[in-house]
Amino acid sequence: MIRQSWWKILAVVILLYTFLAGLLIPLKPGIAEVTPRALQAGTEVELTVTGYNSYYSKAKNELRAWLKLEGDVVLKAARIEVVNDRTMKLHFNLPQYLPSDSKDDACSLILDSPIDGAIVLPEGIALTQDSVNLLEGKKLWSADKMDQLNVGPKLTFPYRSVLYETIRNQYFHVPLWFAMIFLFMFSVNFSVRYLRKYDPDADLRTLALNRAGFVFGLLGTVTGAIWAKYTWGAFWSWDVKQNMTAVALLIYSAYFILRGAFQDEEKKARLSAVYNIFAFAALIPLVFVIPRMTDSLHPGNGGNPAFGGEDLDNTMRMVFYPAGIGWTLLGFWIASVAYRVEKLQQKLLDA
Amino acid sequence: MNFFTQIGILLRKELVLELRMGYAISGILLYVLSTVFIVYAAFFQGVNSPMLWVTLFWIIMLFASVNAIVKSFVQENGARQLYYYGLLDPLAVIVSKMIYNISLLFFLSLLTWAALAFIVGNKVEEFSAFLLALFLGSAGFSILFTFVAAISSKADNNSTLLAILSFPLVIPILMTLIKLSVVATGMLEDTGVGKDIGILVAIDLVLAGLTLVLYPFLWRD
């Protein structure tokens, strides 16, 4: 029994691991909010920084902060006042002139702590000056250097604005869709086999795989919709990706209705096999081609970057790839159970 | 008999049958005219909206197409199917039906356009673009509905089944067509027209290819 079902045990182990690691590993410390966002040159300013997953009070005296302009020009914070783990106040003495040839500029904020590591708030703060003096500005801003930045905690997921904790959906939504595609691919394979050999067993396998795939498709859509609520603002925003997904699910529901329309087993099997191949060929362009070509909010579509690069770091890969394998194995497990139920029902009907 | 002769003969047969049983085609014509009239009475009194015009145009076309095509396999009863089976190439049967349905739907769409223009007023400004949309639309509708009608004709309550099976598949075609037609009314400047045409052509080709591959499995009983 163990030899037969080792992959089921593997599925459980992998999914347990992805649930635990995917939900428990914290996000990288980040900067949630900085106020004020507009600074005037030649003044003494106090920036209130609100951190996310940060431990400011632990690193009290070793905290450092810089304002950074283009070309590695930095200004170190004169004084740092830690209120609690999540809040601190930074005091900057802004020089009279900016090292810039226009009156307006933007800078980023960089924090460094031995506990949280170096954190960047990119291009978040506007700077203005009354008059332009490039040479003087360069001289005034040349005093400070940014060096010996700390590396933060290793075992974290990336902190991304807009996404925040929803980045964990990567271990549910995406693998569910992978698993669905695998299930549907195998079901098409069995449909083709049915049309070649007219083997009733292949028809039952197609049905079971489609059932499991359909459930995974529904779950993928629901997890996507919940994610969309927190990132796009609504569960369903009539985005092209969502619409085409709904269409794809409708096409597959029509498969189950089609099966119900026939009494004759052979006819049912043959026509639903034909329709199943047709449905899969419609699914791929609907969900994976059209959204890529038109305007869509979905990552990887409509010119949006897919998850990759900095959004998918090595810690995420450690969870994401096993999650894909785990959900796929679970899908095939469900399909094999559905197949056996179908088989037993047939046996009962024949007896 | 070679393939193309078979197609020619089948096309002529379809046309002769259509003209001989005049009620089918005139029924659809009447259907289009009365729907346009209802649509005018319900939506357009004192309203001038190209978007609404385009949307209703395609919805009228959608239902007219379903009605026009659902009979294309229903009229072929079992005995005649058997006769074809012994005589003809299945591909010739499906290709002739597709060609016939494309021309029928194209004619029907021109008629719907004329009726809407006559009763509601013409909103189309770029005629060539709209004609292209009409052609691609009738091609997509007829390929899809012909294939699905071939499946559903094997079941008993086949007109319901036709709608259930084909409407999800027709949504992407319909959405792209509406977008393309809105551009043709001059209401929207869209630089991505080429892409939409590309999507439509691609969908039509995929559907046609699948139909050709899968029909031989469908037709024997």
XYZ file of C-alpha atoms in Angstrom:
572
model
C 0.000 0.000 0.000
C 2.853 2.322 0.887
C 4.503 1.555 -2.420
C 1.369 2.415 -4.346
C 0.476 5.587 -2.565
C 3.864 7.124 -1.786
C 2.965 10.087 -3.972
C -0.151 10.763 -1.926
C 1.940 10.895 1.244
C 4.365 13.137 -0.615
C 1.472 15.443 -1.582
C 0.348 15.731 2.046
C 3.889 16.397 3.281
C 4.581 19.000 0.605
C 1.266 20.771 1.143
C 1.746 20.812 4.922
C 5.179 22.334 4.345
C 3.840 24.967 1.919
C 0.970 25.882 4.247
C 3.289 26.212 7.240
C 6.157 27.959 5.476
C 3.890 30.014 3.212
C 1.806 31.366 6.059
C 4.349 31.588 8.889
C 7.482 33.065 7.303
C 7.278 36.821 7.910
C 7.621 39.552 5.329
C 10.891 41.440 5.066
C 10.905 44.586 7.250
C 9.716 47.558 5.247
C 8.659 51.183 5.443
C 4.899 51.449 5.592
C 4.544 55.224 5.825
C 6.670 58.369 5.974
C 5.304 61.821 6.814
C 5.710 64.504 5.642
C 6.359 63.626 2.018
C 7.427 67.110 0.870
C 10.533 68.817 2.297
C 11.898 72.341 1.891
C 15.658 72.898 1.505
C 17.340 74.948 4.213
C 15.076 73.771 6.999
C 15.337 71.352 9.823
C 12.796 68.577 9.283
C 11.376 65.758 11.300
C 10.255 62.673 9.400
C 7.979 60.208 11.140
C 8.643 56.712 9.850
C 6.204 53.870 10.358
C 7.777 50.501 9.866
C 6.357 47.128 8.940
C 7.687 44.028 10.719
C 10.500 46.245 11.992
C 12.338 46.180 15.338
C 13.558 49.726 15.833
C 13.891 49.650 19.627
C 16.097 46.541 19.515
C 18.608 48.334 17.307
C 18.260 51.751 18.945
C 21.768 53.152 18.796
C 22.898 51.417 15.686
C 20.090 52.755 13.515
C 21.152 54.944 10.615
C 19.122 56.774 7.980
C 19.873 58.685 4.786
C 18.045 60.731 2.217
C 19.398 59.695 -1.170
C 19.339 61.717 -4.381
C 20.283 60.557 -7.828
C 23.983 59.754 -8.319
C 24.628 58.372 -4.827
C 24.405 61.765 -3.147
C 23.265 61.207 0.439
C 22.412 63.167 3.552
C 22.669 61.395 6.885
C 20.028 61.868 9.553
C 21.342 64.142 12.279
C 19.357 62.473 15.058
C 17.143 59.422 15.327
C 14.488 59.155 17.971
C 12.937 55.716 18.407
C 9.373 55.759 19.707
C 8.677 52.039 19.544
C 9.411 49.059 17.339
C 7.192 50.366 14.557
C 7.701 54.126 14.823
C 10.669 56.466 14.839
C 11.391 60.099 14.161
C 14.263 61.139 11.893
C 15.751 64.615 12.102
C 17.493 66.018 9.041
C 19.259 69.363 8.653
C 18.580 70.063 4.997
C 21.231 72.386 3.429
C 20.229 75.614 1.716
C 20.821 74.258 -1.797
C 20.165 70.917 -3.476
C 22.738 69.262 -5.760
C 20.248 69.645 -8.565
C 19.726 72.044 -11.469
C 15.988 72.400 -10.934
C 13.870 73.679 -8.088
C 12.145 70.358 -7.533
C 13.715 66.982 -6.953
C 12.780 63.689 -5.417
C 14.748 61.524 -3.054
C 14.510 58.110 -1.529
C 14.832 57.199 2.110
C 17.231 54.493 3.247
C 17.215 52.991 6.709
C 19.858 50.681 8.056
C 19.679 48.549 11.140
C 21.631 45.476 12.232
C 18.323 43.724 13.008
C 16.170 44.657 10.009
C 18.918 45.204 7.447
C 18.903 48.011 4.901
C 15.462 49.169 3.777
C 14.765 51.498 0.872
C 11.691 53.646 0.294
C 12.235 54.484 -3.360
C 11.435 57.932 -4.777
C 8.947 58.687 -2.078
C 9.871 62.161 -0.873
C 9.700 65.457 -2.768
C 12.349 68.145 -2.211
C 12.018 71.814 -3.166
C 14.434 74.718 -3.023
C 13.890 78.444 -3.486
C 16.819 79.104 -5.784
C 19.146 76.859 -7.765
C 22.856 76.671 -7.081
C 24.272 73.427 -8.384
C 27.908 73.892 -7.305
C 27.083 74.983 -3.789
C 24.510 72.213 -3.506
C 27.016 69.574 -4.525
C 29.477 70.851 -1.951
C 26.843 70.920 0.807
C 25.671 67.388 0.096
C 29.134 65.826 -0.229
C 29.851 65.398 3.483
C 28.051 62.121 4.108
C 28.739 58.642 2.809
C 26.555 55.584 2.877
C 28.576 52.510 3.766
C 28.586 49.175 5.532
C 24.932 48.478 5.054
C 23.583 45.570 7.032
C 21.932 42.527 5.576
C 18.491 41.847 6.989
C 16.929 38.586 8.163
C 17.377 35.832 5.567
C 14.177 33.885 5.895
C 11.604 36.421 4.707
C 9.283 37.102 1.794
C 9.659 40.364 -0.126
C 7.866 43.428 1.200
C 6.086 45.089 -1.731
C 3.747 48.037 -1.567
C 0.182 47.241 -2.719
C 0.872 43.508 -2.305
C 2.024 43.327 1.318
C 0.883 40.046 2.897
C -1.138 39.070 -0.180
C 2.145 38.039 -1.789
C 1.516 34.693 -0.079
C -1.288 34.084 -2.560
C 1.516 33.064 -4.906
C 1.526 29.672 -3.096
C -2.198 29.092 -3.575
C -3.602 30.874 -6.622
C -0.789 30.186 -9.070
C -0.161 26.503 -8.195
C -3.919 25.838 -8.271
C -3.968 27.035 -11.861
C -0.882 24.989 -12.710
C -2.560 21.921 -11.272
C -5.753 22.679 -13.203
C -3.858 22.947 -16.480
C -2.094 19.623 -15.819
C -5.399 17.932 -14.994
C -7.058 19.273 -18.127
C -4.041 18.285 -20.233
C -4.279 14.706 -19.014
C -8.028 14.685 -19.575
C -7.491 15.750 -23.198
C -4.951 12.969 -23.486
C -7.569 10.451 -22.348
C -10.159 11.955 -24.702
C -7.812 11.415 -27.613
C -7.222 7.856 -26.416
C -10.978 7.314 -26.253
C -11.478 8.512 -29.828
C -8.668 6.211 -30.995
C -9.619 3.014 -29.180
C -13.177 3.574 -27.925
C -12.084 2.423 -24.497
C -14.840 3.273 -21.930
C -12.265 3.410 -19.166
C -10.571 6.389 -20.831
C -13.900 8.203 -20.811
C -14.303 7.695 -17.065
C -10.767 8.984 -16.503
C -11.514 12.058 -18.602
C -14.601 12.764 -16.539
C -12.745 12.345 -13.243
C -9.844 14.567 -14.331
C -12.230 17.240 -15.576
C -14.134 17.201 -12.290
C -10.955 17.682 -10.286
C -9.678 20.301 -12.741
C -12.929 22.213 -12.575
C -12.801 22.356 -8.778
C -9.216 23.600 -8.968
C -10.259 26.204 -11.532
C -13.018 27.410 -9.210
C -10.600 27.571 -6.272
C -8.055 29.405 -8.444
C -10.684 31.954 -9.424
C -11.848 32.413 -5.830
C -8.321 32.837 -4.445
C -7.655 35.295 -7.283
C -10.816 37.231 -6.479
C -9.948 37.452 -2.782
C -6.468 38.662 -3.702
C -8.001 41.185 -6.112
C -10.176 42.554 -3.286
C -7.051 43.652 -1.409
C -4.951 44.777 -4.361
C -7.343 45.930 -7.099
C -10.084 47.029 -4.708
C -12.894 44.673 -5.692
C -13.514 40.935 -5.828
C -14.571 41.207 -9.454
C -13.482 44.212 -11.493
C -14.425 42.912 -14.965
C -10.797 42.596 -15.860
C -10.213 40.698 -19.083
C -8.364 37.928 -17.229
C -11.292 37.462 -14.854
C -13.832 37.527 -17.681
C -11.959 34.981 -19.751
C -11.554 32.767 -16.683
C -15.302 32.890 -16.129
C -15.830 32.002 -19.791
C -13.411 29.083 -19.483
C -15.235 27.784 -16.411
C -18.559 28.119 -18.258
C -17.135 26.120 -21.170
C -16.143 23.345 -18.803
C -19.513 23.424 -17.012
C -21.088 22.922 -20.438
C -19.019 19.718 -20.656
C -20.815 18.276 -17.630
C -24.207 19.374 -18.962
C -23.420 17.813 -22.330
C -22.766 14.482 -20.640
C -26.133 14.665 -18.965
C -27.883 15.164 -22.305
C -27.194 11.647 -23.592
C -28.655 8.339 -22.475
C -26.523 6.130 -24.668
C -23.142 5.517 -22.986
C -21.140 5.201 -26.181
C -22.608 8.352 -27.689
C -22.084 10.248 -24.441
C -18.455 9.199 -24.264
C -17.687 9.964 -27.899
C -19.364 13.374 -28.075
C -18.043 14.537 -24.722
C -14.530 13.460 -25.758
C -14.839 15.589 -28.890
C -16.177 18.515 -26.894
C -13.454 18.126 -24.259
C -10.689 18.510 -26.856
C -12.522 21.510 -28.238
C -12.887 23.039 -24.757
C -9.207 22.649 -23.915
C -8.202 24.234 -27.211
C -10.491 27.156 -26.373
C -9.188 27.419 -22.783
C -5.547 28.101 -23.663
C -6.093 31.221 -25.832
C -8.832 32.476 -23.499
C -6.844 32.409 -20.299
C -3.253 32.652 -21.482
C -3.211 34.534 -24.790
C -5.993 37.124 -25.008
C -5.322 38.693 -21.566
C -1.660 39.071 -22.512
C -2.598 40.980 -25.646
C -5.104 43.414 -24.150
C -5.188 45.714 -21.139
C -5.311 43.763 -17.940
C -4.489 44.398 -14.303
C -3.247 40.856 -13.798
C 0.489 40.381 -13.212
C 2.118 39.148 -16.410
C -0.674 40.514 -18.597
C -1.413 43.771 -20.368
C 2.200 44.904 -20.018
C 2.325 44.286 -16.264
C 5.391 42.439 -15.059
C 4.854 38.856 -13.999
C 6.114 37.770 -10.635
C 9.810 37.364 -11.051
C 13.072 39.091 -10.301
C 12.786 40.827 -6.967
C 9.148 39.850 -6.468
C 9.989 36.168 -6.487
C 13.088 35.814 -4.359
C 14.795 32.578 -3.387
C 12.805 32.184 -0.182
C 9.590 32.399 -2.183
C 10.909 29.899 -4.711
C 11.562 27.481 -1.851
C 7.835 27.499 -1.153
C 6.389 28.246 -4.597
C 7.895 25.353 -6.564
C 7.012 22.681 -3.989
C 3.519 24.218 -3.809
C 3.102 23.668 -7.564
C 4.122 20.021 -7.198
C 2.007 19.508 -4.073
C -1.210 20.924 -5.498
C -0.748 18.995 -8.750
C -0.284 15.721 -6.861
C -3.351 16.497 -4.743
C -5.320 17.185 -7.946
C -4.404 13.796 -9.375
C -5.246 12.156 -6.079
C -8.717 13.740 -6.093
C -9.140 12.722 -9.734
C -8.186 9.111 -8.948
C -10.760 8.991 -6.146
C -13.415 10.485 -8.455
C -12.497 7.870 -11.056
C -12.925 5.016 -8.583
C -16.309 6.381 -7.456
C -17.409 6.548 -11.093
C -16.146 3.009 -11.699
C -17.987 1.639 -8.659
C -21.185 3.364 -9.712
C -20.928 1.681 -13.096
C -20.382 -1.660 -11.437
C -23.501 -1.132 -9.322
C -25.519 -0.194 -12.391
C -24.300 -3.245 -14.273
C -25.027 -5.643 -11.424
C -16.017 12.310 -56.949
C -13.228 14.488 -55.726
C -13.371 16.690 -52.645
C -14.167 19.982 -54.360
C -16.880 18.526 -56.586
C -18.463 17.108 -53.437
C -18.384 20.523 -51.775
C -19.888 22.147 -54.867
C -22.708 19.619 -55.056
C -23.440 19.897 -51.328
C -23.502 23.697 -51.513
C -25.929 23.556 -54.417
C -28.069 21.094 -52.475
C -28.162 23.434 -49.451
C -29.163 26.378 -51.617
C -31.860 24.453 -53.501
C -33.280 23.090 -50.251
C -33.266 26.544 -48.682
C -35.112 28.069 -51.632
C -37.500 25.166 -51.924
C -38.420 25.311 -48.233
C -38.859 29.049 -48.362
C -40.359 29.269 -44.896
C -37.033 28.729 -43.099
C -35.171 31.645 -44.620
C -38.222 33.939 -44.667
C -38.860 33.028 -41.039
C -35.385 34.248 -40.123
C -35.819 37.414 -42.146
C -39.046 38.132 -40.334
C -37.322 37.360 -37.042
C -34.611 39.947 -37.777
C -37.083 42.613 -38.860
C -39.376 42.200 -35.884
C -36.471 42.125 -33.425
C -35.088 45.335 -34.903
C -38.516 46.869 -34.551
C -38.820 45.800 -30.908
C -35.324 47.053 -30.195
C -36.182 50.402 -31.731
C -39.372 50.677 -29.728
C -37.644 49.651 -26.511
C -34.297 51.440 -26.666
C -33.941 54.067 -29.333
C -36.798 56.519 -29.049
C -34.975 59.771 -28.521
C -31.676 58.027 -27.759
C -28.609 58.385 -29.949
C -25.910 56.040 -28.754
C -23.544 54.282 -31.175
C -22.407 51.973 -28.372
C -25.982 50.778 -27.781
C -26.514 50.461 -31.538
C -23.467 48.230 -31.930
C -24.263 46.101 -28.907
C -27.852 45.512 -29.956
C -26.761 44.844 -33.526
C -24.546 41.988 -32.402
C -27.077 40.612 -29.962
C -29.714 40.501 -32.705
C -27.135 38.857 -34.953
C -26.233 36.314 -32.272
C -29.784 35.064 -31.837
C -30.547 35.236 -35.540
C -27.429 33.123 -36.188
C -28.407 30.523 -33.620
C -31.837 30.257 -35.213
C -30.403 30.101 -38.698
C -27.821 27.444 -37.946
C -29.611 25.172 -35.507
C -31.597 23.701 -38.375
C -28.518 22.932 -40.493
C -28.133 19.507 -38.898
C -31.657 19.001 -37.650
C -33.020 18.734 -41.166
C -30.577 15.927 -41.917
C -32.430 12.936 -40.519
C -30.834 9.595 -39.765
C -31.509 8.011 -43.134
C -29.977 10.891 -45.038
C -26.943 10.872 -42.722
C -26.444 7.210 -43.560
C -26.689 8.014 -47.243
C -24.007 10.721 -46.932
C -21.887 8.378 -44.876
C -21.694 5.860 -47.663
C -21.170 8.453 -50.346
C -19.178 11.416 -49.123
C -16.060 12.576 -47.352
C -17.007 13.899 -43.863
C -14.762 16.901 -44.422
C -16.698 17.822 -47.565
C -19.923 17.726 -45.539
C -18.665 19.986 -42.760
C -16.751 22.348 -45.064
C -19.766 22.814 -47.326
C -21.943 23.484 -44.297
C -19.448 26.021 -42.962
C -19.151 27.827 -46.292
C -22.907 27.861 -46.706
C -23.469 29.125 -43.154
C -20.806 31.816 -43.476
C -22.490 33.195 -46.609
C -25.922 32.898 -45.006
C -24.824 34.756 -41.878
C -22.967 37.393 -43.863
C -26.117 37.995 -45.872
C -28.135 38.040 -42.652
C -25.794 40.559 -41.037
C -26.010 42.864 -44.061
C -29.769 42.606 -43.794
C -29.756 43.350 -40.062
C -27.532 46.335 -40.742
C -29.921 47.576 -43.439
C -32.929 47.081 -41.186
C -31.273 48.886 -38.259
C -30.132 51.683 -40.565
C -33.618 52.028 -41.968
C -35.522 51.945 -38.686
C -33.029 53.340 -36.140
C -30.536 55.165 -38.353
C -27.065 54.249 -39.529
C -24.318 54.810 -36.972
C -21.460 53.273 -38.953
C -18.891 55.669 -40.360
C -16.074 53.425 -41.504
C -17.805 51.050 -43.883
C -14.817 48.873 -44.767
C -13.926 48.275 -41.121
C -17.511 47.383 -40.288
C -17.771 45.075 -43.305
C -14.619 43.321 -42.137
C -16.123 42.969 -38.663
C -19.303 41.564 -40.213
C -17.340 39.026 -42.231
C -15.126 37.908 -39.341
C -18.174 37.797 -37.078
C -20.243 35.687 -39.437
C -17.264 33.407 -39.994
C -16.719 32.955 -36.244
C -20.414 32.463 -35.466
C -20.998 30.028 -38.291
C -17.909 27.894 -37.650
C -18.669 27.690 -33.936
C -22.417 27.127 -34.269
C -21.987 24.604 -37.075
C -19.639 22.530 -34.947
C -21.754 22.788 -31.804
C -24.924 22.080 -33.824
C -23.228 18.917 -35.057
C -22.744 17.842 -31.425
C -26.139 18.917 -30.160
C -28.046 17.400 -33.090
C -27.127 14.010 -31.608
C -29.060 14.829 -28.433
C -32.801 15.190 -28.072
C -33.452 18.711 -26.852
C -30.851 20.125 -29.142
C -31.669 23.838 -29.364
C -31.171 24.304 -25.596
C -27.971 22.303 -25.763
C -26.746 24.432 -28.663
C -27.141 27.601 -26.605
C -25.534 26.095 -23.495
C -22.541 24.736 -25.399
C -21.926 27.642 -27.714
C -22.635 30.793 -25.704
C -19.580 30.560 -23.441
C -17.439 29.954 -26.518
C -19.016 32.856 -28.368
C -18.415 35.446 -25.598
C -14.796 36.258 -26.566
C -15.765 36.544 -30.244
C -18.683 38.790 -29.364
C -16.613 41.023 -27.084
C -13.945 41.543 -29.733
C -16.579 42.169 -32.406
C -18.316 44.807 -30.309
C -14.995 46.530 -29.685
C -14.136 46.459 -33.380
C -17.566 47.727 -34.417
C -17.512 50.565 -31.898
C -14.281 51.688 -33.534
C -16.048 51.466 -36.910
C -18.760 53.854 -35.680
C -16.041 56.450 -35.201
C -16.929 56.839 -31.518
C -13.611 55.482 -30.304
C -10.144 56.061 -31.639
C -8.394 52.769 -31.078
C -4.871 52.101 -32.205
C -5.185 48.433 -31.296
C -7.613 47.579 -34.086
C -5.034 45.411 -35.826
C -4.658 43.362 -32.650
C -8.411 42.833 -32.378
C -8.608 41.719 -36.002
C -5.678 39.407 -35.271
C -7.497 37.919 -32.262
C -10.671 37.356 -34.310
C -8.817 35.755 -37.215
C -6.890 33.561 -34.770
C -10.072 32.446 -32.978
C -11.765 31.714 -36.319
C -8.799 29.694 -37.552
C -8.473 27.707 -34.321
C -12.192 26.908 -34.319
C -12.121 25.937 -38.009
C -9.054 23.741 -37.552
C -10.552 21.938 -34.559
C -13.837 21.441 -36.351
C -12.084 19.848 -39.314
C -10.073 17.541 -37.068
C -12.944 16.532 -34.808
C -15.928 16.314 -37.158
C -15.073 12.872 -38.572
C -15.494 11.486 -35.027
C -18.834 13.199 -34.630
C -20.773 12.278 -37.667
C -20.912 8.507 -37.621
C -23.495 6.951 -35.383
